[in-house]
């Protein structure tokens, strides 16, 4: 908890001398004191109240309720749930399905994150060159991000269609055998990753574009005076200046990819033969198909713990970065 | 009319700045080399073609007859273009209802999230109360909680509250946005204290200060947050999918996900409904590209 509060002070540039920092801190404290004079009394509570209510009802309570559920053998069908202690957790750690779906989630995460970061960066660099057609480039790269997931999966399922789909038609024209994009265990994950990259790369593209616009121009002017060529400027100024953004994009993308559910559920439902099932799909199947809510909650919390550990690593890594 | 004449010169300067910007970045990144410019252009056109291909193919399919769509993957249909798929989707399916549900729920989620988060952000930024630091720390920490893991207990909760198959059940769990509180708080922190002091001298209480000083000054970030929340709510699949089973209450993503099963192998019809579902947000994007690009980038970068 204390670590998170210090993040709010993070905008403090580390380049400040300790004395200046102390001054800054004093003025911050001063500002707080004045804020106190301004709105002392109870008004703060009233401003916070609506958020506090939805936060407690729709976030904190489900978290606590989920923990309790994970300690029971609760099912979706009416039978009275009994307390089973840590049995669900013990079962989860010994459940080969948990490990297999976790592994597939990691595969998806690695397989999607790399292209989602690299392609986004290349797109942003190309667009930032200012070549004519800006509106079109931005539209083409970002529009797919605005599509509801079901639209994305229907369009891609249609292109992946084994007999009439676009891809197999092209393969046939080139003289290759048709591929069972969504039905072949060797291809299904790749097919899902391709659709995912197409769908969400636009978001990372925008983050990179914003970062490029923020690079101070004098760096390029200095480089121009030194006679640095275009490649030199790209690798010595632009890409290093994007370092912080790359860490941010990478971290956001890792966390987002680990939570993959929608597109897999709609494209393959985890098949063929469970080869594209992510951990969230397993949780969904356990809870809403097999009705084992207690066990599903237990797996949820194991997954949650992994996410928290990863977020904290990112947080501490990010702080060193800043 | 009066406002328009005031706005126009500002827009034209902005356009001039934009043009200068793009010229500068061309020079800075590529130099004046024609080869580099040509290569970059080719790369851009290629990537754009790849990214637009699925759209193009879906649109082409949607304007074919079912027989043509199901015969061969050629661009030109044997029996000519047809609007039949669109007519079928709009007259026979539930798509218009889903569209309406999506608009209602996404607008509600956006409005409630915005009000609730802005007030909380203001409380954390500009008021003092016991437990403020702890409450803020808890809020920030909760950003890490992945919503998806809560679907099981949340669904149970909806059963208890009798909110399954209701708008409230779709909307309310989506309005908790600690990350937006964090972003808005950071923005409010940067508002000069003098402005708030001035309001206080004029006798404004905290509510007046909030609504007449802070909110107008924060229009840009509020718009950014609203855009971000709206896109998220419009496209949210998992939660509405779980909490709604009545077709007349489904949102677009949930509704058209069930369409494939209903339509079976009617590819033209499936693509027509997909394109209609995509249309509203794409049109909005075409009209407000600049604002949306800026809004998503600012919010995505955590309000920096």
XYZ file of C-alpha atoms in Angstrom:
626
model
C 0.000 0.000 0.000
C 2.727 2.445 0.913
C 4.395 1.706 -2.405
C 1.335 2.807 -4.312
C 1.065 6.149 -2.550
C 4.608 6.974 -3.505
C 3.631 6.530 -7.122
C 1.506 9.629 -6.882
C 4.664 11.594 -6.147
C 6.395 9.945 -9.090
C 6.163 12.975 -11.404
C 8.987 14.418 -9.290
C 11.899 14.362 -11.721
C 14.722 12.331 -10.292
C 17.124 14.855 -11.748
C 16.231 17.341 -8.989
C 18.836 17.904 -6.313
C 17.905 16.649 -2.830
C 17.494 20.240 -1.676
C 15.169 21.134 -4.491
C 13.246 17.991 -3.840
C 12.843 18.926 -0.203
C 11.549 22.331 -1.309
C 9.133 20.680 -3.666
C 7.925 18.385 -0.951
C 7.461 21.326 1.392
C 5.448 23.207 -1.186
C 3.347 20.119 -1.796
C 2.657 19.896 1.917
C 1.832 23.583 1.899
C -0.615 23.041 -0.958
C -2.247 20.233 0.982
C -2.610 22.444 4.031
C -4.266 25.067 1.892
C -6.548 22.495 0.365
C -7.494 21.649 3.917
C -8.347 25.266 4.618
C -10.289 25.348 1.410
C -12.503 22.371 1.941
C -12.060 21.158 5.438
C -15.036 19.498 6.959
C -17.063 16.752 5.447
C -17.346 17.756 1.789
C -14.605 15.309 0.780
C -16.695 12.404 1.977
C -19.650 13.541 -0.079
C -17.525 13.821 -3.199
C -16.125 10.370 -2.623
C -19.401 8.752 -1.634
C -20.794 7.718 -5.073
C -17.512 6.136 -6.101
C -17.097 4.513 -2.706
C -20.538 2.928 -3.001
C -20.038 1.378 -6.463
C -16.473 0.444 -5.547
C -17.563 -1.405 -2.410
C -20.634 -3.036 -3.941
C -19.303 -4.065 -7.369
C -15.609 -4.570 -6.712
C -14.706 -5.147 -3.061
C -17.699 -7.261 -2.203
C -17.326 -9.608 -5.213
C -13.639 -9.997 -4.349
C -14.453 -11.010 -0.783
C -17.438 -13.105 -1.814
C -15.252 -14.855 -4.396
C -12.677 -15.703 -1.758
C -15.392 -17.212 0.410
C -16.788 -19.129 -2.578
C -13.363 -20.522 -3.366
C -13.391 -22.149 0.064
C -16.701 -23.917 -0.586
C -17.981 -26.587 -2.940
C -20.625 -24.193 -4.241
C -22.340 -25.059 -7.510
C -24.713 -23.108 -9.721
C -27.442 -25.646 -9.043
C -29.319 -25.072 -5.797
C -27.568 -27.487 -3.401
C -26.427 -25.942 -0.128
C -22.691 -25.142 -0.340
C -20.387 -26.629 2.263
C -17.107 -25.274 3.562
C -14.204 -27.285 2.157
C -11.220 -25.228 3.298
C -8.336 -25.180 0.872
C -9.463 -28.296 -0.984
C -10.250 -26.341 -4.164
C -6.794 -24.784 -4.182
C -5.107 -28.118 -3.566
C -7.144 -29.632 -6.386
C -6.240 -26.716 -8.698
C -2.505 -27.121 -8.134
C -2.791 -30.789 -9.052
C -5.102 -30.182 -12.014
C -3.271 -30.797 -15.286
C -5.873 -28.637 -17.067
C -4.882 -25.623 -14.966
C -1.243 -25.988 -15.939
C -2.013 -26.698 -19.573
C -4.357 -23.708 -19.962
C -1.908 -21.486 -18.095
C 0.847 -22.594 -20.464
C -1.367 -21.892 -23.484
C -2.173 -18.479 -22.037
C 1.549 -17.769 -21.761
C 2.069 -18.938 -25.349
C -0.678 -16.631 -26.559
C 0.734 -13.777 -24.495
C 4.250 -14.107 -25.871
C 3.054 -14.805 -29.401
C 0.751 -11.798 -29.465
C 2.773 -9.281 -27.456
C 5.853 -9.339 -29.689
C 4.046 -8.484 -32.943
C 1.648 -6.151 -31.128
C 4.566 -4.042 -29.917
C 6.817 -4.263 -32.975
C 4.155 -3.729 -35.640
C 2.652 -0.864 -33.648
C 6.046 0.831 -33.457
C 6.707 0.394 -37.183
C 3.237 1.723 -38.021
C 3.722 4.772 -35.823
C 7.172 5.506 -37.277
C 5.831 5.245 -40.810
C 2.840 7.464 -40.101
C 4.954 9.980 -38.199
C 7.089 10.563 -41.262
C 4.223 12.864 -42.233
C 3.817 11.333 -45.663
C 0.590 12.474 -47.320
C -2.529 10.465 -46.520
C -2.364 10.884 -42.718
C -6.105 10.530 -42.263
C -6.190 7.290 -44.221
C -3.212 5.713 -42.438
C -4.655 6.508 -39.031
C -8.037 5.222 -40.047
C -6.664 1.975 -41.468
C -4.500 1.163 -38.451
C -6.900 2.209 -35.711
C -10.375 1.472 -37.100
C -10.200 -2.247 -36.328
C -9.689 -1.447 -32.627
C -13.156 0.092 -32.627
C -14.854 -3.099 -33.752
C -16.827 -5.175 -31.275
C -15.032 -8.465 -30.754
C -17.870 -10.462 -32.287
C -17.484 -8.533 -35.549
C -13.762 -9.272 -35.564
C -14.261 -12.976 -35.003
C -17.020 -13.285 -37.597
C -14.988 -11.537 -40.270
C -11.901 -13.616 -39.491
C -13.810 -16.882 -39.168
C -15.166 -16.156 -42.636
C -11.667 -15.554 -44.026
C -10.449 -18.706 -42.257
C -13.377 -20.749 -43.583
C -11.861 -24.052 -44.839
C -13.621 -24.417 -48.227
C -14.754 -20.934 -49.241
C -12.496 -18.715 -47.130
C -10.200 -16.150 -48.641
C -6.971 -17.617 -47.284
C -7.545 -21.152 -48.498
C -8.698 -19.860 -51.864
C -5.395 -18.015 -52.206
C -3.429 -21.026 -51.003
C -5.256 -23.120 -53.598
C -4.454 -20.621 -56.340
C -0.784 -20.853 -55.374
C -0.986 -24.637 -55.472
C -0.865 -25.356 -51.746
C -3.047 -27.691 -49.708
C -5.842 -25.974 -47.770
C -5.160 -25.347 -44.079
C -7.647 -25.954 -41.293
C -6.933 -22.567 -39.749
C -9.228 -22.985 -36.771
C -9.495 -26.762 -36.727
C -5.837 -27.804 -36.956
C -4.019 -27.861 -33.616
C -0.854 -26.544 -35.252
C -2.584 -23.524 -36.737
C -5.441 -22.543 -34.429
C -3.351 -20.533 -31.955
C -1.519 -18.761 -34.783
C -4.841 -17.940 -36.449
C -6.177 -16.489 -33.198
C -3.030 -14.447 -32.686
C -3.236 -13.042 -36.240
C -6.834 -11.929 -35.698
C -5.888 -10.439 -32.328
C -2.972 -8.480 -33.751
C -5.168 -7.099 -36.508
C -7.839 -6.150 -33.988
C -5.835 -4.448 -31.226
C -2.561 -3.180 -32.690
C -4.192 0.216 -33.312
C -4.219 1.049 -29.618
C -0.466 0.543 -29.229
C 0.015 2.402 -32.504
C -1.701 5.458 -31.016
C 0.400 5.313 -27.860
C 3.555 5.241 -29.972
C 2.298 8.052 -32.173
C 1.663 10.215 -29.110
C 5.118 9.378 -27.796
C 6.742 10.314 -31.097
C 5.026 13.676 -31.046
C 6.468 14.308 -27.605
C 10.129 13.871 -28.614
C 11.706 17.311 -28.302
C 12.603 18.724 -31.656
C 15.927 20.194 -30.576
C 17.352 16.670 -30.404
C 16.809 16.307 -34.134
C 18.124 19.785 -34.823
C 21.305 18.979 -32.933
C 21.632 15.726 -34.870
C 21.106 17.550 -38.135
C 23.897 19.964 -37.249
C 26.129 16.973 -36.480
C 25.251 15.666 -39.920
C 23.527 12.494 -38.686
C 21.684 10.658 -41.467
C 18.106 9.417 -41.353
C 19.016 5.925 -40.057
C 21.348 7.386 -37.487
C 18.575 9.671 -36.228
C 16.173 6.748 -36.083
C 18.450 4.517 -34.029
C 20.233 7.156 -31.934
C 17.335 9.471 -31.137
C 13.899 8.203 -32.029
C 14.022 4.617 -30.784
C 15.905 5.395 -27.538
C 13.438 8.211 -26.874
C 10.637 5.690 -27.244
C 12.143 3.499 -24.523
C 9.796 4.549 -21.749
C 6.753 4.161 -23.985
C 7.940 0.738 -25.075
C 8.072 -0.412 -21.453
C 4.612 0.963 -20.859
C 3.152 -0.592 -24.009
C 4.870 -3.885 -23.214
C 3.519 -3.947 -19.674
C -0.020 -2.993 -20.699
C 0.062 -5.532 -23.507
C 1.331 -8.386 -21.336
C -1.411 -7.796 -18.792
C -4.054 -7.477 -21.515
C -2.927 -10.601 -23.381
C -2.907 -12.730 -20.229
C -6.595 -11.936 -19.827
C -7.501 -13.226 -23.287
C -10.982 -14.696 -23.477
C -13.422 -13.133 -25.949
C -11.811 -13.852 -29.305
C -10.794 -17.399 -28.361
C -14.231 -18.185 -27.015
C -15.851 -16.931 -30.216
C -13.368 -18.376 -32.730
C -12.569 -21.837 -31.377
C -14.202 -22.041 -27.931
C -10.826 -23.351 -26.785
C -10.553 -26.117 -29.385
C -9.409 -28.009 -31.348
C -8.808 -30.535 -28.621
C -8.334 -27.815 -25.982
C -5.242 -26.498 -27.761
C -6.296 -22.831 -27.651
C -7.989 -22.865 -24.256
C -6.754 -19.991 -22.098
C -6.973 -19.986 -18.310
C -9.980 -17.647 -18.366
C -11.773 -20.031 -20.714
C -11.088 -22.839 -18.281
C -12.471 -20.727 -15.442
C -15.560 -19.953 -17.524
C -16.081 -23.602 -18.473
C -15.625 -24.723 -14.877
C -18.052 -22.151 -13.516
C -20.712 -21.716 -16.163
C -20.611 -24.999 -18.065
C -19.763 -27.459 -15.316
C -21.383 -25.273 -12.626
C -18.499 -25.708 -10.152
C -18.496 -22.114 -8.927
C -16.328 -22.780 -5.875
C -13.608 -24.452 -7.890
C -13.823 -21.799 -10.624
C -13.315 -19.113 -7.965
C -10.259 -20.881 -6.614
C -8.632 -20.973 -10.061
C -9.612 -17.298 -10.526
C -7.694 -16.348 -7.423
C -4.606 -18.295 -8.404
C -4.683 -16.412 -11.707
C -5.319 -13.146 -9.864
C -2.257 -13.760 -7.686
C -0.136 -14.245 -10.816
C -1.436 -10.974 -12.294
C -0.699 -9.098 -9.062
C 2.831 -10.473 -8.924
C 3.397 -9.447 -12.533
C 1.887 -5.984 -11.973
C 4.106 -5.421 -8.961
C 7.202 -6.458 -10.892
C 6.165 -4.028 -13.554
C 5.565 -1.361 -10.952
C 8.962 -1.725 -9.343
C 10.639 -2.079 -12.716
C 8.772 0.994 -13.909
C 9.872 3.010 -10.917
C 13.519 2.362 -11.570
C 12.825 3.449 -15.106
C 11.313 6.802 -14.096
C -23.107 31.984 -36.341
C -21.266 34.320 -34.042
C -19.419 31.467 -32.416
C -18.547 29.994 -35.764
C -16.775 33.113 -36.947
C -14.846 33.078 -33.697
C -13.813 29.466 -34.166
C -12.815 29.521 -37.818
C -9.547 31.457 -37.626
C -8.396 29.229 -34.784
C -9.041 26.130 -36.855
C -7.129 27.458 -39.826
C -4.083 28.287 -37.688
C -4.251 24.840 -36.223
C -4.319 23.410 -39.706
C -1.291 25.489 -40.651
C 0.547 24.257 -37.578
C -0.381 20.714 -38.452
C 0.967 21.143 -41.966
C 4.192 22.608 -40.649
C 4.385 19.733 -38.167
C 4.073 17.092 -40.805
C 6.621 18.781 -43.061
C 9.054 18.985 -40.193
C 8.679 15.366 -39.199
C 9.179 14.287 -42.797
C 12.440 16.164 -42.921
C 13.560 15.020 -39.513
C 12.855 11.324 -39.880
C 13.534 10.678 -43.513
C 15.806 13.465 -44.581
C 15.269 14.671 -48.100
C 16.114 11.338 -49.708
C 13.549 10.391 -52.343
C 14.436 6.705 -52.041
C 13.679 6.685 -48.321
C 10.411 8.506 -48.896
C 9.384 6.096 -51.623
C 10.250 3.039 -49.544
C 8.311 4.396 -46.561
C 5.355 5.118 -48.796
C 5.383 1.591 -50.213
C 5.529 0.127 -46.708
C 2.638 2.325 -45.594
C 0.474 1.425 -48.557
C 1.185 -2.284 -48.089
C 0.339 -2.275 -44.398
C -2.762 -0.203 -44.995
C -3.877 -2.672 -47.657
C -3.367 -5.594 -45.265
C -5.253 -3.827 -42.482
C -8.158 -2.851 -44.713
C -8.415 -6.245 -46.400
C -10.737 -7.864 -43.808
C -13.050 -4.837 -44.018
C -13.044 -4.983 -47.804
C -13.727 -8.693 -47.919
C -16.538 -8.453 -45.373
C -18.164 -5.589 -47.268
C -17.866 -7.403 -50.595
C -19.399 -10.548 -49.133
C -22.224 -8.599 -47.542
C -23.339 -7.245 -50.919
C -23.492 -10.676 -52.566
C -26.423 -13.044 -52.786
C -26.166 -16.041 -50.437
C -25.583 -18.349 -53.401
C -22.678 -16.262 -54.698
C -21.172 -15.843 -51.231
C -21.224 -19.587 -50.745
C -19.858 -20.477 -54.178
C -16.364 -19.036 -54.635
C -14.099 -16.402 -53.096
C -14.123 -14.064 -56.071
C -14.581 -10.322 -55.878
C -17.210 -9.991 -58.645
C -20.335 -12.011 -57.924
C -21.766 -14.095 -60.745
C -25.316 -12.821 -60.355
C -24.545 -9.177 -59.550
C -24.567 -7.156 -56.351
C -27.437 -7.489 -53.932
C -28.836 -5.652 -50.935
C -30.819 -8.679 -49.854
C -28.548 -9.514 -46.918
C -28.984 -6.028 -45.424
C -32.720 -6.077 -45.987
C -32.927 -9.440 -44.232
C -30.825 -8.342 -41.269
C -32.724 -5.102 -40.757
C -36.221 -6.470 -41.176
C -35.999 -9.986 -39.788
C -33.418 -9.910 -37.031
C -33.073 -8.222 -33.656
C -30.147 -6.052 -34.783
C -31.940 -2.688 -34.439
C -32.929 -3.645 -30.873
C -29.356 -4.643 -29.998
C -28.089 -1.395 -31.449
C -30.493 0.538 -29.227
C -29.466 -1.512 -26.181
C -25.811 -0.815 -26.926
C -26.432 2.918 -27.210
C -28.442 3.040 -23.975
C -26.026 0.956 -21.899
C -22.849 2.553 -23.289
C -24.191 6.072 -22.709
C -25.268 5.183 -19.181
C -21.921 3.559 -18.355
C -20.054 6.576 -19.717
C -22.180 9.177 -17.947
C -22.171 7.443 -14.565
C -18.469 6.592 -14.725
C -17.606 10.161 -15.610
C -19.609 11.760 -12.793
C -18.588 9.240 -10.143
C -14.893 9.242 -11.105
C -14.621 13.016 -11.480
C -16.137 13.552 -8.048
C -13.826 10.975 -6.505
C -10.834 12.444 -8.308
C -11.736 15.863 -6.930
C -12.149 14.455 -3.431
C -8.674 12.914 -3.606
C -7.103 15.950 -5.222
C -8.621 18.961 -3.494
C -10.319 18.012 -0.265
C -9.080 16.822 3.058
C -10.698 14.107 5.084
C -9.636 11.434 7.471
C -8.479 8.310 5.630
C -7.949 10.079 2.326
C -4.477 8.682 1.736
C -5.517 5.151 2.591
C -8.624 5.368 0.404
C -6.533 6.617 -2.491
C -3.950 3.881 -1.996
C -6.703 1.252 -2.063
C -8.170 2.804 -5.210
C -4.811 2.765 -6.987
C -4.068 -0.784 -5.864
C -7.426 -1.947 -7.180
C -6.386 -0.966 -10.712
C -4.570 -4.297 -10.758
C -7.727 -6.366 -10.240
C -8.659 -8.030 -13.541
C -12.428 -7.673 -13.896
C -12.760 -11.053 -15.579
C -11.897 -12.994 -12.444
C -14.890 -11.443 -10.709
C -17.492 -12.765 -13.152
C -18.354 -15.780 -11.008
C -19.063 -13.903 -7.728
C -20.539 -10.935 -9.632
C -22.996 -13.196 -11.381
C -24.049 -14.655 -8.030
C -24.472 -11.104 -6.766
C -26.661 -10.221 -9.762
C -28.840 -13.236 -8.970
C -29.220 -12.012 -5.388
C -29.993 -8.438 -6.493
C -32.386 -9.765 -9.190
C -30.369 -7.812 -11.752
C -29.872 -10.649 -14.252
C -31.417 -9.668 -17.598
C -31.719 -5.963 -16.728
C -30.014 -2.791 -17.944
C -28.867 -2.136 -14.376
C -27.158 -5.510 -14.327
C -25.280 -4.680 -17.543
C -24.386 -1.116 -16.560
C -23.611 -0.878 -12.852
C -20.713 -3.361 -12.568
C -19.043 -1.493 -15.447
C -18.983 1.931 -13.801
C -16.231 1.124 -11.289
C -13.152 2.625 -12.950
C -10.362 3.248 -10.419
C -7.903 3.957 -13.234
C -10.086 6.856 -14.401
C -10.208 8.216 -10.836
C -6.411 8.094 -10.816
C -6.110 9.861 -14.196
C -8.590 12.588 -13.250
C -6.989 13.111 -9.856
C -3.633 13.640 -11.545
C -5.165 16.170 -13.892
C -6.961 18.039 -11.090
C -3.702 18.188 -9.132
C -2.245 20.383 -11.857
C -4.958 23.053 -11.643
C -3.390 26.143 -10.047
C -4.520 26.595 -6.460
C -4.901 30.341 -7.075
C -7.936 29.747 -9.272
C -9.617 27.747 -6.544
C -8.637 30.331 -3.927
C -10.178 33.052 -6.066
C -13.431 31.124 -6.206
C -13.323 30.714 -2.448
C -12.839 34.427 -1.933
C -15.923 34.938 -4.059
C -17.757 32.793 -1.553
C -18.005 29.585 -3.575
C -18.333 26.366 -1.613
C -16.688 23.111 -2.668
C -19.597 22.183 -4.948
C -19.569 25.521 -6.743
C -15.792 25.372 -7.092
C -16.016 21.879 -8.526
C -18.787 22.555 -11.024
C -17.861 26.086 -12.129
C -14.043 26.020 -11.996
C -12.669 22.484 -12.003
C -15.021 20.825 -14.485
C -14.781 23.543 -17.181
C -10.988 23.615 -16.851
C -10.838 19.840 -17.229
C -12.940 19.530 -20.344
C -10.129 17.995 -22.382
C -9.402 15.172 -19.961
C -13.102 14.573 -19.284
C -13.710 14.180 -23.018
C -10.710 11.846 -23.266
C -11.983 9.690 -20.409
C -15.501 9.684 -21.839
C -14.278 8.505 -25.244
C -12.206 5.748 -23.683
C -14.987 4.530 -21.402
C -17.549 4.664 -24.207
C -15.459 2.525 -26.582
C -14.861 0.020 -23.787
C -18.540 -0.176 -22.869
C -19.724 -0.338 -26.480
C -17.430 -3.265 -27.223
C -17.626 -5.073 -23.890
C -18.479 -8.682 -24.541
C -17.886 -10.936 -21.552
C -19.986 -9.200 -18.898
C -23.152 -8.469 -20.959
C -22.812 -11.974 -22.380
C -22.946 -13.450 -18.894
C -25.575 -11.248 -17.314
C -28.066 -11.211 -20.222
C -29.747 -14.168 -21.869
C -32.905 -12.449 -23.119
C -32.338 -11.555 -26.788
C -34.308 -8.299 -26.476
C -31.799 -7.020 -23.888
C -28.604 -8.045 -25.671
C -26.020 -5.511 -26.779
C -24.530 -5.643 -30.284
C -21.420 -7.713 -29.501
C -23.465 -10.298 -27.614
C -26.326 -10.298 -30.087
C -24.312 -10.787 -33.241
C -22.199 -13.451 -31.572
C -25.347 -15.532 -31.412
C -26.336 -14.561 -34.961
C -23.953 -16.973 -36.662
C -25.698 -19.851 -35.005
C -29.107 -18.498 -35.974
C -28.183 -17.803 -39.573
C -26.182 -20.968 -40.014
C -24.237 -20.845 -43.243
C -25.614 -17.544 -44.514
C -22.325 -15.748 -45.006
C -23.685 -12.642 -46.739
C -26.145 -12.142 -43.926
C -23.520 -12.699 -41.235
C -21.184 -10.165 -42.860
C -24.025 -7.670 -43.350
C -24.903 -7.794 -39.658
C -21.214 -7.537 -38.725
C -20.763 -4.455 -40.878
C -23.911 -2.813 -39.523
C -22.683 -3.508 -35.994
C -19.320 -1.942 -36.836
C -20.795 1.084 -38.567
C -21.802 3.453 -35.707
C -18.395 3.635 -34.059
C -16.588 3.776 -37.417
C -18.713 6.727 -38.524
C -18.086 8.508 -35.245
C -14.385 7.832 -35.712
C -14.409 9.249 -39.237
C -16.051 12.433 -37.970
C -13.987 12.930 -34.825
C -10.728 11.195 -35.650
C -8.561 13.845 -34.039
C -10.431 13.963 -30.730
C -10.647 10.194 -30.507
C -6.986 9.663 -31.329
C -6.002 12.218 -28.701
C -8.495 10.883 -26.148
C -7.373 7.287 -26.461
C -3.691 8.196 -26.413
C -3.980 10.440 -23.335
C -6.055 7.987 -21.365
C -4.003 5.012 -22.506
C -0.839 6.700 -21.318
C -2.394 7.219 -17.891
C -3.274 10.878 -18.410
C 0.247 12.015 -19.190
